[in-house]
Coordinates of C-alpha atoms and ligand atoms in Angstrom, one line a residue:
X1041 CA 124.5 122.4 45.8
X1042 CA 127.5 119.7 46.8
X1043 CA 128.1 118.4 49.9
X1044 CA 131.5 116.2 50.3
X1045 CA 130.8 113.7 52.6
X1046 CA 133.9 110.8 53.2
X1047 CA 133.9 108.8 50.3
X1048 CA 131.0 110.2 47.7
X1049 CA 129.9 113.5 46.6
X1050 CA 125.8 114.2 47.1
X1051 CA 124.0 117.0 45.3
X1052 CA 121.5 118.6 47.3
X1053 CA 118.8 120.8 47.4
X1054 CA 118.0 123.0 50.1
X1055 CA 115.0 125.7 51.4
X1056 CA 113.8 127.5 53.8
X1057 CA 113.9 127.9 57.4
X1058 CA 112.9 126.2 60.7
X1059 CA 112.4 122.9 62.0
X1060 CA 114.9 120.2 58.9
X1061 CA 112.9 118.2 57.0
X1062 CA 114.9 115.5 55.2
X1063 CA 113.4 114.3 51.9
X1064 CA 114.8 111.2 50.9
X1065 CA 113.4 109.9 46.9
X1066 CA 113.2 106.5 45.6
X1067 CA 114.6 104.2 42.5
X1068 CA 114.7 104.8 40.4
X1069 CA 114.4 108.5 40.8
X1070 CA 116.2 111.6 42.0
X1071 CA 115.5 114.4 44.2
X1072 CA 113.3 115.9 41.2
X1073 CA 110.3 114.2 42.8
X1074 CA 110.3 116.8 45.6
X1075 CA 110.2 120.2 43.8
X1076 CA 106.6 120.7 44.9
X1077 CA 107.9 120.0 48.5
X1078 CA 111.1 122.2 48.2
X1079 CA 109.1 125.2 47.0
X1080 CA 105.6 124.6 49.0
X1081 CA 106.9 123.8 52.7
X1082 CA 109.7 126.2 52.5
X1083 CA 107.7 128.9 54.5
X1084 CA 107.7 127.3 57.8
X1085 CA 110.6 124.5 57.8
X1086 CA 114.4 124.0 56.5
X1087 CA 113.9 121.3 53.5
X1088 CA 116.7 119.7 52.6
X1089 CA 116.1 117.3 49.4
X1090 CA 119.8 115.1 48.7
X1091 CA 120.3 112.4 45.1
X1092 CA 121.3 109.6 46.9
X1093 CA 124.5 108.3 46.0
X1094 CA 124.4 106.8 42.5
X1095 CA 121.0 108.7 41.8
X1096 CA 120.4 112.5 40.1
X1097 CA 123.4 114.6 40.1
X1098 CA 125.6 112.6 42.8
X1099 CA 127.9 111.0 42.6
X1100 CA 128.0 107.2 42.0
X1101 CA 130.2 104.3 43.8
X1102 CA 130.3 100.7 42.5
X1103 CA 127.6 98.1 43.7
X1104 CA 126.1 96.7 46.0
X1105 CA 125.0 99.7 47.9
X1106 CA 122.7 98.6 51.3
X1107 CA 120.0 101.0 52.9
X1108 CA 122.6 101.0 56.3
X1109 CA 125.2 103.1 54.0
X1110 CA 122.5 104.9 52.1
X1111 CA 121.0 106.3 55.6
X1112 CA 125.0 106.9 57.1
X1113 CA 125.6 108.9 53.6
X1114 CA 122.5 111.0 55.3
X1115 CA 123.5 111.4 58.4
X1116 CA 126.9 112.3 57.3
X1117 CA 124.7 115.2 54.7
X1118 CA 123.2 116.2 58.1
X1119 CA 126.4 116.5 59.9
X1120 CA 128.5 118.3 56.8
X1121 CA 125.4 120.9 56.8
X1122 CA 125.9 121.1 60.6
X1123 CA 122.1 120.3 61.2
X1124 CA 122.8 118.8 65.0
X1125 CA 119.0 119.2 65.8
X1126 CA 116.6 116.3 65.1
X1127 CA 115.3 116.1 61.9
X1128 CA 112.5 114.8 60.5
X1129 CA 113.0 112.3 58.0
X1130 CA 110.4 111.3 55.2
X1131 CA 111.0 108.9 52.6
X1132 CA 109.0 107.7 49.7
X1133 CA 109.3 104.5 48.7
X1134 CA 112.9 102.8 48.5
X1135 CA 113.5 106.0 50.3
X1136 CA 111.3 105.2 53.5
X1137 CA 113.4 101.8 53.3
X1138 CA 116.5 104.2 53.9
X1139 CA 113.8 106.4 56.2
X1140 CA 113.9 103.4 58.3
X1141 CA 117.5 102.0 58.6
X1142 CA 118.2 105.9 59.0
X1143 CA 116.3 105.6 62.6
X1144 CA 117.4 102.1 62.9
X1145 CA 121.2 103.7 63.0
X1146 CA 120.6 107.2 63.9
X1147 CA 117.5 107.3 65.9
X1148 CA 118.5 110.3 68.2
X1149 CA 118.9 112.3 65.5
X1150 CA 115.2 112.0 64.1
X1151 CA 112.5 113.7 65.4
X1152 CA 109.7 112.2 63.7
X1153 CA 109.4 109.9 60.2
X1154 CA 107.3 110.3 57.6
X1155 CA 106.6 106.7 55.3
X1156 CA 105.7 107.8 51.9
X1157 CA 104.4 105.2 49.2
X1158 CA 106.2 102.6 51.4
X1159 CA 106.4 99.2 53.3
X1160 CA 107.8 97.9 56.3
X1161 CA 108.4 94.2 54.9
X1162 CA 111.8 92.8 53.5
X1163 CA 111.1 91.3 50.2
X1164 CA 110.2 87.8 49.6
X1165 CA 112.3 85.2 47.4
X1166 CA 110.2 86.7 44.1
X1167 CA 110.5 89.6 45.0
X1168 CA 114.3 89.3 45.5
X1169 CA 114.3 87.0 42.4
X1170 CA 113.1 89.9 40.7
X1171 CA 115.4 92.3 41.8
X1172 CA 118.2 89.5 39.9
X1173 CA 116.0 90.0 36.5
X1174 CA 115.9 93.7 36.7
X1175 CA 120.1 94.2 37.4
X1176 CA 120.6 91.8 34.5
X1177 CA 118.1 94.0 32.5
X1178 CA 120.1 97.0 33.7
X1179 CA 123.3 95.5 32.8
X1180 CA 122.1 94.2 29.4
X1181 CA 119.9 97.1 27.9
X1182 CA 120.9 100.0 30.1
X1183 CA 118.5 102.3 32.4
X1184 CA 116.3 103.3 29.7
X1185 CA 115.1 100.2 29.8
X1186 CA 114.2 99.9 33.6
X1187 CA 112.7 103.4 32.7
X1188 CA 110.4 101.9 30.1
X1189 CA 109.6 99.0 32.1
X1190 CA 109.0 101.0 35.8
X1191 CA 106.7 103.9 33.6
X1192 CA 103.3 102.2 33.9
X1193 CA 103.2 101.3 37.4
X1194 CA 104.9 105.2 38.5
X1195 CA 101.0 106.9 38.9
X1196 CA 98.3 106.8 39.3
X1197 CA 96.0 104.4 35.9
X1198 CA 93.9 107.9 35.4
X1199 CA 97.2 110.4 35.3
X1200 CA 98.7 108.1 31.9
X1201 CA 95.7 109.8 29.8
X1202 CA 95.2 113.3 31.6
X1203 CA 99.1 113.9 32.3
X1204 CA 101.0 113.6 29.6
X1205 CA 103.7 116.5 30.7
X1206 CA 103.7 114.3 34.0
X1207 CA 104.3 111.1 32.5
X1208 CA 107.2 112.7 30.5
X1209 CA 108.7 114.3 33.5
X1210 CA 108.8 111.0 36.0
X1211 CA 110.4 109.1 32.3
X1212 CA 113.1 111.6 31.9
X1213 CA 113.6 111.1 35.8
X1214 CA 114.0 107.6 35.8
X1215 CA 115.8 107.4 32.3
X1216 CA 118.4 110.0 34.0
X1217 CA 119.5 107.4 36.4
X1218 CA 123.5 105.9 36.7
X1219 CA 124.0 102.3 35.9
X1220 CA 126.0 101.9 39.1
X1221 CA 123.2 103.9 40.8
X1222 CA 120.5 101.9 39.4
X1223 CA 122.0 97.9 40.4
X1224 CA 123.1 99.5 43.8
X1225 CA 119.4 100.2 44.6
X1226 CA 118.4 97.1 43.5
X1227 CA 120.6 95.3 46.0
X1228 CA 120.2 97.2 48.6
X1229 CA 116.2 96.8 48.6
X1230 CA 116.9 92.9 47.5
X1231 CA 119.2 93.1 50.7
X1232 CA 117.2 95.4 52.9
X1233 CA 115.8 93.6 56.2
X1234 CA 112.3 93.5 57.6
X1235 CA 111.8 96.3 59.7
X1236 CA 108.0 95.0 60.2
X1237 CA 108.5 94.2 63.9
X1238 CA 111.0 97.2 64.2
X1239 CA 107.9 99.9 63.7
X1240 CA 106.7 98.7 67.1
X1241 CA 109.6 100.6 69.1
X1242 CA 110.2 103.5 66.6
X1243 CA 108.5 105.9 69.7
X1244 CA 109.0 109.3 67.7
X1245 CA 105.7 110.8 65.9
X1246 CA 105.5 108.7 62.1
X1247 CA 103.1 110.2 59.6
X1248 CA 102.2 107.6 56.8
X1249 CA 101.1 108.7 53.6
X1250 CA 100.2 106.6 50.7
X1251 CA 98.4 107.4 47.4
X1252 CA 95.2 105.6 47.5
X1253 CA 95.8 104.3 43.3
X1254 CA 99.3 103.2 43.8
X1255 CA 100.3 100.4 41.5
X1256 CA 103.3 99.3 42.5
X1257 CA 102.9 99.4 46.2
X1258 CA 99.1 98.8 47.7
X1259 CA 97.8 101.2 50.4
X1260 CA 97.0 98.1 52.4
X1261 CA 101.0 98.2 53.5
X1262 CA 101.0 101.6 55.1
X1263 CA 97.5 100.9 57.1
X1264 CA 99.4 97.6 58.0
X1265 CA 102.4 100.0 59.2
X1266 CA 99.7 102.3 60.8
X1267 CA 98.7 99.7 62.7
X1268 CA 101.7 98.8 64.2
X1269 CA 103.2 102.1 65.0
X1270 CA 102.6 103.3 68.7
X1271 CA 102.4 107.0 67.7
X1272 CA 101.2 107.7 63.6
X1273 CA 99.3 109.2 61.9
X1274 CA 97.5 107.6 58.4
X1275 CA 96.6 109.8 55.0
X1276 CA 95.5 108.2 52.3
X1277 CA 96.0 110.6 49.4
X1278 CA 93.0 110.3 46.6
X1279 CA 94.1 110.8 42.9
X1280 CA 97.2 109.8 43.5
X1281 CA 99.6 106.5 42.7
X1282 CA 103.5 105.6 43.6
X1283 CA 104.3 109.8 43.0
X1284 CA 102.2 111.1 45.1
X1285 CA 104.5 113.9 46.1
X1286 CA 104.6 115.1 42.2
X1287 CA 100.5 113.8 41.5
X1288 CA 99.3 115.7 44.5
X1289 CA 101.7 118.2 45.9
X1290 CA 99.1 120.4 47.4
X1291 CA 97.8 117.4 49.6
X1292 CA 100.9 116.0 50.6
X1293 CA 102.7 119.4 51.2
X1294 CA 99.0 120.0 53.9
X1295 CA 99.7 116.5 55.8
X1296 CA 103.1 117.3 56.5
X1297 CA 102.5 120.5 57.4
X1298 CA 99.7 119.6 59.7
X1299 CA 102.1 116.6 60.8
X1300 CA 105.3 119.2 61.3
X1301 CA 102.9 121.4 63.3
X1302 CA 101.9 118.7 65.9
X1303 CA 105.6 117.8 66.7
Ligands
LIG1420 C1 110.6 102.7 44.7 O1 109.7 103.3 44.1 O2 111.5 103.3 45.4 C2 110.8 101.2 44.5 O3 110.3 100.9 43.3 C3 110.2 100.4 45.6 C4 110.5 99.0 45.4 O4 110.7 98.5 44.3 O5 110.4 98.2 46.4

């Protein structure tokens, strides 16, 4: 589906009924990471699964992009779907970034977050030094090379051997990605701030799941956003890396359930 929101088109997928559950993906991916979700939770919530604007099938603007205007793109999805009751709003990875600034900006709107595969801190000079490597990459050899170079870190060590139609999928993902889409990300999570002091007043239920073999993002992040939440909830997911929502939809799908139930 299509959604024309002020200035960008969004593609959208959308199931079920009952309480909105907002499933924001990361870079550089596409709303493809939450099939399992769209199909498994749909018998007791309203999933609603959007490509972020330069990601998937939406439609792209020119960078930089910031997570401020990637969460307004949301709440403007929200508004054109006419969804004025609070949400809940899980993000996985550069999507809990957007997760964040989404309660940040629209906090009366959410009625709980959940922190997939994700961290509270801003990124430190390397890390934003990095972010300058991978655009020029982008720029010089196209997203088929970020692809290439994101692959190994994606899942779980184990899943490279045992998965091979998984590994395929989460490279075709990736390799699917805009140009514009894929150096707007990359600013806005060079750019994004450190919401690590923030988690301290975000006083709506947070459930924060992480796979316990991520590579590219340790576990030790979301028990140190656990820790500083005043109401969570922690799940470390075994057998799973960065994708947890596609390398263990059955356990993730049960945590949210279980976390949906207890709002
Ligand atoms: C993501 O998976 O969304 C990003 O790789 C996270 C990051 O690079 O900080």
């Amino acid at each position: 589906m299509r959604a024309q929101l002020s200035n960008i088109v969004l593609a959208y997928d959308e199931s079920g009924h009952g309480r909105p559950l907002l499933l924001i993906h990361g870079y550089p991916l596409s709303r493809k990471i939450w099939r399992a979700q769209l199909e498994g939770l749909a018998g007791t919530m309203r999933v609603i699964a959007p490509d972020l604007r330069g990601s998937g099938e939406s439609e792209s603007s020119p960078p930089p992009y910031s997570v401020d205007q990637l969460a307004d793109d949301m709440a403007e999805l929200l508004d054109e779907l006419q969804i004025s009751e609070r949400v809940v709003v899980a993000g996985l990875s550069m999507g809990g970034y957007v997760a964040l600034a989404f309660y940040r900006r629209h906090s009366d709107r959410a009625a709980g977050l959940i922190l997939a595969a994700t961290r509270a801190g801003a990124d430190s000079e390397a890390g934003q030094a990095n972010r300058d490597k991978a655009i020029a990459l982008a720029r010089e050899k196209g997203v088929e090379a970020i692809a290439e170079s994101m692959l190994p870190k994606m899942l779980a060590p184990a899943a490279y051997q045992a998965r091979p139609a998984l590994v395929h999928e989460v490279h075709h993902i990736m390799a699917s990605g805009s140009l514009d889409g894929v150096i707007g990300d990359l600013s806005a999570m060079r750019d994004r701030p450190d919401s690590t002091e923030f988690l301290s007043s975000i006083t709506r239920p947070v459930l924060v799941i992480h796979g316990q073999d991520d590579q590219l993002i340790p576990p030790s992040e979301a028990e140190a956003a656990f820790a500083r939440l005043p109401q969570g909830r922690l799940a470390l997911v075994p057998g799973a890396g960065h994708l947890l929502t596609m390398e263990q939809p059955d356990a993730f799908n049960a945590e949210v359930t279980v976390f949906m139930e207890g709002l």
